[in-house]
mmCIF file of the C-alpha atoms, coordinates in Angstrom:
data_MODEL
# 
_entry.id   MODEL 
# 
loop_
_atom_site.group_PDB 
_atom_site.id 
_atom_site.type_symbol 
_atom_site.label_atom_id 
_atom_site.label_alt_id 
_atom_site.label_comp_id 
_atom_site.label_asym_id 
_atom_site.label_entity_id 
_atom_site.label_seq_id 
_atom_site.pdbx_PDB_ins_code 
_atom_site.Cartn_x 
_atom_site.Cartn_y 
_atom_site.Cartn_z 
_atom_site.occupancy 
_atom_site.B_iso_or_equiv 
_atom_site.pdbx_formal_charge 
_atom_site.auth_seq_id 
_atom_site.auth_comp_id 
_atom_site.auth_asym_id 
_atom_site.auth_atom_id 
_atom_site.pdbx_PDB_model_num 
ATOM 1   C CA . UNK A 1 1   ? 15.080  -4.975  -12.143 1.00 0.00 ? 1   UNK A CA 1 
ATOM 2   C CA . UNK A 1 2   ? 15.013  -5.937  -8.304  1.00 0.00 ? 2   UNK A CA 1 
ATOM 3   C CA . UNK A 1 3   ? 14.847  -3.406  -5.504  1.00 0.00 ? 3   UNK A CA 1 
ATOM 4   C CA . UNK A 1 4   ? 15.186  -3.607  -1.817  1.00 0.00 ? 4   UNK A CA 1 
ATOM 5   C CA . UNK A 1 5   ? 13.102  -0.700  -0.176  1.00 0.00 ? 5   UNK A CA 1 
ATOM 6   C CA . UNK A 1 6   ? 12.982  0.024   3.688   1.00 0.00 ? 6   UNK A CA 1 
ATOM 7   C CA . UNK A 1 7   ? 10.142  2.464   5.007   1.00 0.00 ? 7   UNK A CA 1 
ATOM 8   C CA . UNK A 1 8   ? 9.978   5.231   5.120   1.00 0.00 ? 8   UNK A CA 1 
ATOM 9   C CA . UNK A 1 9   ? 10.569  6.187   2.103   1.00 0.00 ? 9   UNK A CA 1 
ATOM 10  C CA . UNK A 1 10  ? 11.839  8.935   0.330   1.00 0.00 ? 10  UNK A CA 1 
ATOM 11  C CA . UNK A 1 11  ? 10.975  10.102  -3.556  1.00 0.00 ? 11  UNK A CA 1 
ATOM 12  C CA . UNK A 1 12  ? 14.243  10.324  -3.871  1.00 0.00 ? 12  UNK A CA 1 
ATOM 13  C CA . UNK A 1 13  ? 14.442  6.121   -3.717  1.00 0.00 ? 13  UNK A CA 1 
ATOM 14  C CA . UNK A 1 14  ? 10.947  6.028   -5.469  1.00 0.00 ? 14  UNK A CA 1 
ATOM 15  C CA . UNK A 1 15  ? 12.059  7.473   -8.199  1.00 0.00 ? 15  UNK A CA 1 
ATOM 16  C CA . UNK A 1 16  ? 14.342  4.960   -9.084  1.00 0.00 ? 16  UNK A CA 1 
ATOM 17  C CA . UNK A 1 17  ? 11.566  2.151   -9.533  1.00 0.00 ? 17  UNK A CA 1 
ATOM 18  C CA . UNK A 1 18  ? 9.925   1.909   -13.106 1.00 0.00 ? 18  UNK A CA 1 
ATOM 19  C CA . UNK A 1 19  ? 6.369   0.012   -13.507 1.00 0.00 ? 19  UNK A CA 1 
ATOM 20  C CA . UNK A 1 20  ? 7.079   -3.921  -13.775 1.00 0.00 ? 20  UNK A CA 1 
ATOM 21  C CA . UNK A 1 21  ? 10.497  -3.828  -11.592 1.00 0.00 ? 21  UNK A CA 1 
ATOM 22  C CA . UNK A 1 22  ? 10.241  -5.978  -8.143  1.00 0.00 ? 22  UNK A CA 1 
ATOM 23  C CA . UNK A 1 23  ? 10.812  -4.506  -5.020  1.00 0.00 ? 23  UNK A CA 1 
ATOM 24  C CA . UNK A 1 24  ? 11.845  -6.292  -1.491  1.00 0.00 ? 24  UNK A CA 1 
ATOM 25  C CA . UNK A 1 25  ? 10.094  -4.283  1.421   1.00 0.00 ? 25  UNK A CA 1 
ATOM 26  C CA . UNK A 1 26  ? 11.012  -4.169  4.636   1.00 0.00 ? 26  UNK A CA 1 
ATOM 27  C CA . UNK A 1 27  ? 10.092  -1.684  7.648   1.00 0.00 ? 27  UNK A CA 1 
ATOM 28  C CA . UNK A 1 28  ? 7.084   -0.323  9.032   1.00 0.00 ? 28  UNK A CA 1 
ATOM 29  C CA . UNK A 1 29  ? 3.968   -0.679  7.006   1.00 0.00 ? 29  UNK A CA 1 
ATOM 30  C CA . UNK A 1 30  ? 0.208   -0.012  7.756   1.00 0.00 ? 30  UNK A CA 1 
ATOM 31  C CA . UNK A 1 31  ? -2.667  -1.648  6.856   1.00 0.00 ? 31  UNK A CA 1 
ATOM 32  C CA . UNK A 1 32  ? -6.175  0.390   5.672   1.00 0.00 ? 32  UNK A CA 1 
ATOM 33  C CA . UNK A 1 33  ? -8.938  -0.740  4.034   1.00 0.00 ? 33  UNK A CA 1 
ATOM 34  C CA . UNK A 1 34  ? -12.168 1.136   3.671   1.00 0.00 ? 34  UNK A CA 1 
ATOM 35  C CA . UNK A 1 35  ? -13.606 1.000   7.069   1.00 0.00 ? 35  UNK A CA 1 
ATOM 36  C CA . UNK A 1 36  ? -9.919  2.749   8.195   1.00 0.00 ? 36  UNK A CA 1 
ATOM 37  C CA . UNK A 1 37  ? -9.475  4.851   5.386   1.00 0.00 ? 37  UNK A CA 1 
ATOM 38  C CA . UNK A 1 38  ? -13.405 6.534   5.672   1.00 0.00 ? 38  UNK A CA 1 
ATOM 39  C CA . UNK A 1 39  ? -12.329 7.316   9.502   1.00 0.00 ? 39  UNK A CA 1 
ATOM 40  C CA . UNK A 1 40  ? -8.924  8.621   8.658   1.00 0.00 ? 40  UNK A CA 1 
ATOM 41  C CA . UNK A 1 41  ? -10.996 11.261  5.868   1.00 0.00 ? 41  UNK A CA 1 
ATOM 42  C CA . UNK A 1 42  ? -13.221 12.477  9.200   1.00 0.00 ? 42  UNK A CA 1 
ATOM 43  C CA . UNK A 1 43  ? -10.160 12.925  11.276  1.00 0.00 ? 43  UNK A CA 1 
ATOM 44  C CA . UNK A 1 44  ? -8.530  14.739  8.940   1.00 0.00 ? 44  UNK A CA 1 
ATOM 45  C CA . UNK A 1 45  ? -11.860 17.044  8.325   1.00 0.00 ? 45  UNK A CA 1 
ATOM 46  C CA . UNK A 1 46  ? -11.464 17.462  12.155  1.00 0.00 ? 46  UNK A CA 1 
ATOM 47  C CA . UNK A 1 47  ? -8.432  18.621  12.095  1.00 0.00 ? 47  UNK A CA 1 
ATOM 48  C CA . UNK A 1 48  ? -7.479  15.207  14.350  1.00 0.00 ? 48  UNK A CA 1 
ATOM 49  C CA . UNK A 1 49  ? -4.057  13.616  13.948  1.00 0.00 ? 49  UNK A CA 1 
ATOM 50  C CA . UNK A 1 50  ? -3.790  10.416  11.857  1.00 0.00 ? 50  UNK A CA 1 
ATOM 51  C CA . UNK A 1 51  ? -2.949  7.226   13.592  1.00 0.00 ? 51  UNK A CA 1 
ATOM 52  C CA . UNK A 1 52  ? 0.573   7.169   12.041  1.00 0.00 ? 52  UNK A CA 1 
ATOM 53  C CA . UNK A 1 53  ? 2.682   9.886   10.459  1.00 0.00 ? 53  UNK A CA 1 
ATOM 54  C CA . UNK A 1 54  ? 2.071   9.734   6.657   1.00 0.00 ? 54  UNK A CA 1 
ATOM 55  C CA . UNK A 1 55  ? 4.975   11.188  5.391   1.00 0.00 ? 55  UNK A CA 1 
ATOM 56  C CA . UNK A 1 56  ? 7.439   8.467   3.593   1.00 0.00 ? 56  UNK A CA 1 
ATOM 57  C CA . UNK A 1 57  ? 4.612   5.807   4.893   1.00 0.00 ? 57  UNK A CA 1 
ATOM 58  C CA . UNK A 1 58  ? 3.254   3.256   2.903   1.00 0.00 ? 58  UNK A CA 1 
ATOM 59  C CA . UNK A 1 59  ? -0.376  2.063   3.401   1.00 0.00 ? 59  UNK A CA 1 
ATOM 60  C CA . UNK A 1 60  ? -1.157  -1.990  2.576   1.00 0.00 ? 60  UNK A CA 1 
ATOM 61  C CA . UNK A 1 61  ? -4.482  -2.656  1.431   1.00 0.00 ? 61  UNK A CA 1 
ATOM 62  C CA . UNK A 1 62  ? -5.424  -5.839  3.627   1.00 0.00 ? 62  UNK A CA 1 
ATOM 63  C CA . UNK A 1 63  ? -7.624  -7.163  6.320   1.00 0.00 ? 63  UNK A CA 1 
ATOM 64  C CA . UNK A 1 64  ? -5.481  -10.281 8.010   1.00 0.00 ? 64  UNK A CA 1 
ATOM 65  C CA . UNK A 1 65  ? -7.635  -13.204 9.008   1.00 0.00 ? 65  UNK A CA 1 
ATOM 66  C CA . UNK A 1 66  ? -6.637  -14.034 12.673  1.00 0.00 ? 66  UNK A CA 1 
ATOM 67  C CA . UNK A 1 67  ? -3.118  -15.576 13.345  1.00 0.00 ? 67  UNK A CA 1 
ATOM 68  C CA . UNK A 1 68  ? -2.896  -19.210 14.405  1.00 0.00 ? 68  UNK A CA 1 
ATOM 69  C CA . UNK A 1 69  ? -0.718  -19.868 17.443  1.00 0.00 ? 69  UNK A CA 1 
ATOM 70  C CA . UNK A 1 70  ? 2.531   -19.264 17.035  1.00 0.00 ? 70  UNK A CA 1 
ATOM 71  C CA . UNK A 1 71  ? 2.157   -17.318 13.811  1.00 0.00 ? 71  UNK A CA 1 
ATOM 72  C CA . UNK A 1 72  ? 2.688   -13.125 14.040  1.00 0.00 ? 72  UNK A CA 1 
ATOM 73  C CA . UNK A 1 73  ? -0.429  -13.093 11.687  1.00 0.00 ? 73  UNK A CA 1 
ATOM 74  C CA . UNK A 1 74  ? -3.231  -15.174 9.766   1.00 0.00 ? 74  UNK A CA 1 
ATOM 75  C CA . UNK A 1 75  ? -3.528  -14.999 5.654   1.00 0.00 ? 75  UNK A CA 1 
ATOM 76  C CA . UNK A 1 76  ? -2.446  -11.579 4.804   1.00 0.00 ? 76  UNK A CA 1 
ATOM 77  C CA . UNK A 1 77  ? -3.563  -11.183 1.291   1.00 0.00 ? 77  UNK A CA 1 
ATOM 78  C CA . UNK A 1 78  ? -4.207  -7.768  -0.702  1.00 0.00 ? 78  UNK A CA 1 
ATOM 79  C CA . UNK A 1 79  ? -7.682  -6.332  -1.480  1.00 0.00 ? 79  UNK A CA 1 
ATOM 80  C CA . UNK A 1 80  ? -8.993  -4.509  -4.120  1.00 0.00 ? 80  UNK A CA 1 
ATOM 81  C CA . UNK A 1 81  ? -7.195  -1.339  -4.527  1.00 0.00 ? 81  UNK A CA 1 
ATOM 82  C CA . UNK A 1 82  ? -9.676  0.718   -6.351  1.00 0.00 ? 82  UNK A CA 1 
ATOM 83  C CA . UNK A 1 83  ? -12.112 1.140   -3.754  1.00 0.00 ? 83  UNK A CA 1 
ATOM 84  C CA . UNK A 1 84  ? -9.947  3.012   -2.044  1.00 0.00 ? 84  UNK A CA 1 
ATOM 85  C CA . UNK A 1 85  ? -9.510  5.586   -4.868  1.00 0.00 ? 85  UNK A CA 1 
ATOM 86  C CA . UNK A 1 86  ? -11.599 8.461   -3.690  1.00 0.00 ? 86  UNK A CA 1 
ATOM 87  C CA . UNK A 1 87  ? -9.342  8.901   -0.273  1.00 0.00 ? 87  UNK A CA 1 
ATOM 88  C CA . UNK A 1 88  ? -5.975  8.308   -1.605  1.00 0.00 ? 88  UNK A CA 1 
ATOM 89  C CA . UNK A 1 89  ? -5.242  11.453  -3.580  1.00 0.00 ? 89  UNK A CA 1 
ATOM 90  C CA . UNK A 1 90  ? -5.525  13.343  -0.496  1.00 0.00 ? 90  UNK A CA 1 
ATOM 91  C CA . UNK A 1 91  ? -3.425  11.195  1.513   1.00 0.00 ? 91  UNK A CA 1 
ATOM 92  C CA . UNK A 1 92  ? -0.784  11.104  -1.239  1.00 0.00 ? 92  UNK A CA 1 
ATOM 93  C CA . UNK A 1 93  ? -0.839  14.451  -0.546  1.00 0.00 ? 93  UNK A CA 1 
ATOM 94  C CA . UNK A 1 94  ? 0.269   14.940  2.494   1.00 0.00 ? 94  UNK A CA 1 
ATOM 95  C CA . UNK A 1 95  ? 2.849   12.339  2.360   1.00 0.00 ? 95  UNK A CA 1 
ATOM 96  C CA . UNK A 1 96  ? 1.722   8.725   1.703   1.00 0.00 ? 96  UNK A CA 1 
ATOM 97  C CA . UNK A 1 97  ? 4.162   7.331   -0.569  1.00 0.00 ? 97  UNK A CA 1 
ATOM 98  C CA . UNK A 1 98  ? 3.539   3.784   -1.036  1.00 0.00 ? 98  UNK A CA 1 
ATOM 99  C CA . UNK A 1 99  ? 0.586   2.209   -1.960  1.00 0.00 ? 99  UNK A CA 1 
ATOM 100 C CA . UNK A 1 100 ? 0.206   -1.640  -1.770  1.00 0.00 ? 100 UNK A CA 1 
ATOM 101 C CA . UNK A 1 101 ? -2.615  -3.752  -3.373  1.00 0.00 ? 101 UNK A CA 1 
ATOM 102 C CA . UNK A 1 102 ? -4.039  -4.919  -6.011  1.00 0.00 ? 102 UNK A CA 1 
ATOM 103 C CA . UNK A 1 103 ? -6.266  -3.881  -9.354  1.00 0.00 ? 103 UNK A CA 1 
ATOM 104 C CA . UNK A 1 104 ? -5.938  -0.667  -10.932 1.00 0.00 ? 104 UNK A CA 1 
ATOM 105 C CA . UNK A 1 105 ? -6.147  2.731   -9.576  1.00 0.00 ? 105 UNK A CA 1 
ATOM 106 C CA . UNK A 1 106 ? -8.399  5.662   -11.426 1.00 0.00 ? 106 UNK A CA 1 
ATOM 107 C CA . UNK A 1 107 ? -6.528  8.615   -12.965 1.00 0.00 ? 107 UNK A CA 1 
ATOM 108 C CA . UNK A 1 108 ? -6.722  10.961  -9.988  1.00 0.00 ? 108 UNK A CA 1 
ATOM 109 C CA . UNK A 1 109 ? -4.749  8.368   -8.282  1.00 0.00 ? 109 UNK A CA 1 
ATOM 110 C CA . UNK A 1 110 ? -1.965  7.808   -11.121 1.00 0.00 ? 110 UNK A CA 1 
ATOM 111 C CA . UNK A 1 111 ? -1.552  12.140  -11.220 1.00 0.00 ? 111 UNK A CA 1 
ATOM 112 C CA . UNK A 1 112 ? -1.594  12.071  -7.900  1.00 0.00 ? 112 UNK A CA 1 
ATOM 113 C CA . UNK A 1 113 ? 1.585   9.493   -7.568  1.00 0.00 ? 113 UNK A CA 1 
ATOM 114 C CA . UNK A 1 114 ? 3.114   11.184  -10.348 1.00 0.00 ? 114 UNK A CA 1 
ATOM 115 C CA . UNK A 1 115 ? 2.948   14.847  -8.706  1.00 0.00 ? 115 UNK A CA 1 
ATOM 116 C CA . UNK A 1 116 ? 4.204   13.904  -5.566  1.00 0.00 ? 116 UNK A CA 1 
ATOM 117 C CA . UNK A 1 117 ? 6.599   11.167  -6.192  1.00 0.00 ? 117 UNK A CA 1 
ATOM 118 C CA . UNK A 1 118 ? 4.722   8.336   -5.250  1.00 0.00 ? 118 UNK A CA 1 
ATOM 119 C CA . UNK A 1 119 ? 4.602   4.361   -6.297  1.00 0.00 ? 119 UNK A CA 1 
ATOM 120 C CA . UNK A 1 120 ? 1.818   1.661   -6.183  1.00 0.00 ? 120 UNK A CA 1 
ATOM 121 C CA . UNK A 1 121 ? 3.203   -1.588  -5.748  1.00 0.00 ? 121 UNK A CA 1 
ATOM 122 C CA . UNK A 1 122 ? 1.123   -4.728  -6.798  1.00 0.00 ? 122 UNK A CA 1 
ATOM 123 C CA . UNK A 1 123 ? 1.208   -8.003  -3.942  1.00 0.00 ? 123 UNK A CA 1 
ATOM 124 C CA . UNK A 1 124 ? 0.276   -11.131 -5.491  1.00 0.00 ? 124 UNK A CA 1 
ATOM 125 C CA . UNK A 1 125 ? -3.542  -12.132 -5.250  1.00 0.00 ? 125 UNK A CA 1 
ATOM 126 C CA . UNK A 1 126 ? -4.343  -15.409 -3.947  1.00 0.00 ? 126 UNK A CA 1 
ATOM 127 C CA . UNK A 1 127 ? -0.678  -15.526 -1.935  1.00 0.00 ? 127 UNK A CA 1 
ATOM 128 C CA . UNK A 1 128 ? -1.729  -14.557 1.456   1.00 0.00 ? 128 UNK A CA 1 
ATOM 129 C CA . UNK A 1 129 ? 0.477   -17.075 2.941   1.00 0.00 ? 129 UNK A CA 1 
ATOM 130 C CA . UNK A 1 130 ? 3.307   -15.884 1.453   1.00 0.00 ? 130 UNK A CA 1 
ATOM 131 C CA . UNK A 1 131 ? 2.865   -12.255 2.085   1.00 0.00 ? 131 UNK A CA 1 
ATOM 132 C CA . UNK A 1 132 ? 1.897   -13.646 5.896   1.00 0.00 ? 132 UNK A CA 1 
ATOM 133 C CA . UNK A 1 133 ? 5.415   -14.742 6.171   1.00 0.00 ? 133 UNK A CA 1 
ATOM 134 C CA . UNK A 1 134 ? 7.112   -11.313 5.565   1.00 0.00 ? 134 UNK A CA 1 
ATOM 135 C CA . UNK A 1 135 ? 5.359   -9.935  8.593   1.00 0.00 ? 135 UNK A CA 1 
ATOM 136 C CA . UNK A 1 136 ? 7.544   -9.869  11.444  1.00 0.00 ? 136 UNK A CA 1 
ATOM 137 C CA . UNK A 1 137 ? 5.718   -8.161  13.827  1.00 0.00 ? 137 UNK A CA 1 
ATOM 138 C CA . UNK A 1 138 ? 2.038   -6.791  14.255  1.00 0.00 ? 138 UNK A CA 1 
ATOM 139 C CA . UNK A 1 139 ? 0.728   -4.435  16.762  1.00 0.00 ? 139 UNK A CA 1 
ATOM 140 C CA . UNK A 1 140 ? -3.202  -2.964  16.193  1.00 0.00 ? 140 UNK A CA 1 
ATOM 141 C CA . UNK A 1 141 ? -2.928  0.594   16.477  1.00 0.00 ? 141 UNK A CA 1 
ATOM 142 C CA . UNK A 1 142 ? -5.990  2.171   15.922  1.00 0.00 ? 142 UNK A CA 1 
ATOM 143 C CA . UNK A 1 143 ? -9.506  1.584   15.633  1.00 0.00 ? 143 UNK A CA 1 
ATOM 144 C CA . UNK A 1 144 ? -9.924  -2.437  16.867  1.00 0.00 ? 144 UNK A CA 1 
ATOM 145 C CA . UNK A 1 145 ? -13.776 -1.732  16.524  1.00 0.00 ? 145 UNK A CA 1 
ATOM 146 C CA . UNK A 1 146 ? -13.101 -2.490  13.349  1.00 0.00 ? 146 UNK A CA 1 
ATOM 147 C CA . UNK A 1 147 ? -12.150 -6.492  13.666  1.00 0.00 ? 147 UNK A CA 1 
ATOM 148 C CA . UNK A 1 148 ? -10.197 -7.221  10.448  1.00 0.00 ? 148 UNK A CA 1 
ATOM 149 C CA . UNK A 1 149 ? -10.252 -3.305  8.869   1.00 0.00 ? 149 UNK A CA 1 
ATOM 150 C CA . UNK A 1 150 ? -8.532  -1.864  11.624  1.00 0.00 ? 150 UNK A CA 1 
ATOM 151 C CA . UNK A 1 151 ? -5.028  0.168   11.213  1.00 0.00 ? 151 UNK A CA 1 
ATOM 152 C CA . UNK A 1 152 ? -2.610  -2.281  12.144  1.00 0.00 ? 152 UNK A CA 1 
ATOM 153 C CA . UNK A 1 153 ? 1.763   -1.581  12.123  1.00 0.00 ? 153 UNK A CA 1 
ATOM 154 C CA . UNK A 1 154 ? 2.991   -4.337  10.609  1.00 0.00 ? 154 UNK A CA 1 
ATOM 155 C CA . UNK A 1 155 ? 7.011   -4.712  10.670  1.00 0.00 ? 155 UNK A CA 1 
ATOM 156 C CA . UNK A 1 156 ? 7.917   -6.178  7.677   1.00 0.00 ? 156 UNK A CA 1 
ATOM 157 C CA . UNK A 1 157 ? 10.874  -8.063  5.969   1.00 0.00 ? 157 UNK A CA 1 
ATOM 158 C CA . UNK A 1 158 ? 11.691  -8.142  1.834   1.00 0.00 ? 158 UNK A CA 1 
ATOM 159 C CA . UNK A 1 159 ? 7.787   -8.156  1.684   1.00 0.00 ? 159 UNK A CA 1 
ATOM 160 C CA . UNK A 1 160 ? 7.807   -9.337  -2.754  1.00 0.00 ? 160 UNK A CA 1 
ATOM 161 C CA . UNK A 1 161 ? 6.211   -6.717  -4.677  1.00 0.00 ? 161 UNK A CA 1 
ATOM 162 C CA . UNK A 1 162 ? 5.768   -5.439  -8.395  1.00 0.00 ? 162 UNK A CA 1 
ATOM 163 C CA . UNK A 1 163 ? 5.802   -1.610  -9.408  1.00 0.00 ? 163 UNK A CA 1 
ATOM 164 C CA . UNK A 1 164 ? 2.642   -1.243  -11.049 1.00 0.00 ? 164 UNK A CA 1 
ATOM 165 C CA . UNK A 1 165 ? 2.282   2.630   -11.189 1.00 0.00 ? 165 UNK A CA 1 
ATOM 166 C CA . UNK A 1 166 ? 5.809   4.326   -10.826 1.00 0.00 ? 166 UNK A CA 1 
ATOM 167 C CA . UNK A 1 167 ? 6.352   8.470   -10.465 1.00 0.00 ? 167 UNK A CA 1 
ATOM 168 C CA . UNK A 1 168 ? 7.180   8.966   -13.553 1.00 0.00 ? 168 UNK A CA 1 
ATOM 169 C CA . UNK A 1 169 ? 3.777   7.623   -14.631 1.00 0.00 ? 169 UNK A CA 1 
ATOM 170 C CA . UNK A 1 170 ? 4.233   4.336   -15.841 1.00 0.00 ? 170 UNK A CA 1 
ATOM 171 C CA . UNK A 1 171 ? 1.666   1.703   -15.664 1.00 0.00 ? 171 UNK A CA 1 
ATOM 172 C CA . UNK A 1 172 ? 1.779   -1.702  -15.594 1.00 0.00 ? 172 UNK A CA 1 
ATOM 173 C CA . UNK A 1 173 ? -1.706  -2.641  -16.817 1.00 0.00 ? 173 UNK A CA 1 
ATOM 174 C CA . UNK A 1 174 ? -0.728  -0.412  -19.680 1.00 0.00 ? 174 UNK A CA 1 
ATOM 175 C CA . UNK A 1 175 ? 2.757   -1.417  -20.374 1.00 0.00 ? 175 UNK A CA 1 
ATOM 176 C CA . UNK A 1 176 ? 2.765   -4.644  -19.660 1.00 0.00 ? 176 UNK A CA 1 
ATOM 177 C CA . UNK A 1 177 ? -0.301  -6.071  -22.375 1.00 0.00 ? 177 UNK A CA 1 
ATOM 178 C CA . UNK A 1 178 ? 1.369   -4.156  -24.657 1.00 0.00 ? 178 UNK A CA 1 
ATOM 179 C CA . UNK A 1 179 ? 4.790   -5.809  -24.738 1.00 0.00 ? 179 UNK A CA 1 
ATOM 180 C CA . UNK A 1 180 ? 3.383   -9.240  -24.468 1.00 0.00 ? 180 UNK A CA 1 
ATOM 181 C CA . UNK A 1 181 ? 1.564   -8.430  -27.834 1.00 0.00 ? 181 UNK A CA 1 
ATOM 182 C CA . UNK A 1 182 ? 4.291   -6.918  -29.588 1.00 0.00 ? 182 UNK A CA 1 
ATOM 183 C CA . UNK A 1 183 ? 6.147   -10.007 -28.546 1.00 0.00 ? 183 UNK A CA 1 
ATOM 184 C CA . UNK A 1 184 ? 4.355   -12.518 -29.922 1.00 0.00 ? 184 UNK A CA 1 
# 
């Protein structure tokens, strides 16, 4: 099933996606990696605001190689998800809902989604192009120290991804093997 998602989002409209649907994203999303993520665990151990609100957000996994004139950004393919494992529970938490990436996620991170209402959604490996032409706009808003790592906005249109954990705790990696052996 295909499902056109703007950000923020709500559980409400999460709740709706199972593992293995597609979604079309559009809105504001930002990217972490681990660099970003690491600094957003001290701020919050601080007590310091985040660089964007979390609540309904959703966080792509990506460090953009630098745009080529005329282009909003360069190769904008997803990174490993599970690296950033050990942060997201706490982020779903207070509010993250959508996680984008790739690989699978630990069990802390599936509860977590599943508790709160939350969805990892899959972009396709090896397509940074094509996720580089959903990006609209990009503005760097925290952290530029961190060349390619740093929190970026990205505005986004019917960005193609695949519900690989849903909140009602299915999982793709799980799921998905399965039927193709039963089918054949």
């Amino acid at each position: 099933m295909e499902h056109k998602l703007t950000t923020p989002c709500t559980r409400e409209a999460l709740a709706a996606l199972r593992a293995g649907d597609t979604v079309l994203l559009s809105g504001a999303i930002y990217t972490a990696r681990d660099a970003a993520h690491k600094r957003m665990m001290e701020c919050l151990d601080k007590g310091e605001p985040l660089p964007f609100p979390l609540e309904g957000s959703a966080v792509y996994y990506v460090g953009p190689t630098p745009e080529k004139p005329g282009r909003v950004i360069g190769s904008a393919g997803p990174t490993t998800s599970g690296r950033m494992d050990p942060y997201s529970p706490r982020l779903i938490a207070l509010g993250l809902r959508v996680m984008i990436g790739k690989g699978a996620r630990d069990k802390a991170v599936k509860e977590a989604l599943q508790k709160e209402g939350g969805v990892y959604l899959a972009a396709l490996g090896g397509a940074g192009a094509l996720m580089a032409a959903c990006v609209k706009e990009l503005e760097v808003i925290a952290w530029p120290d961190l060349g390619c790592e740093a929190v970026r906005r990205l505005a986004v249109e019917d960005m193609p991804l695949t519900v690989v954990l849903d909140a009602a705790g299915g999982d793709l990696y799980e799921s998905g093997p399965a039927a193709y052996l039963a089918a054949r």
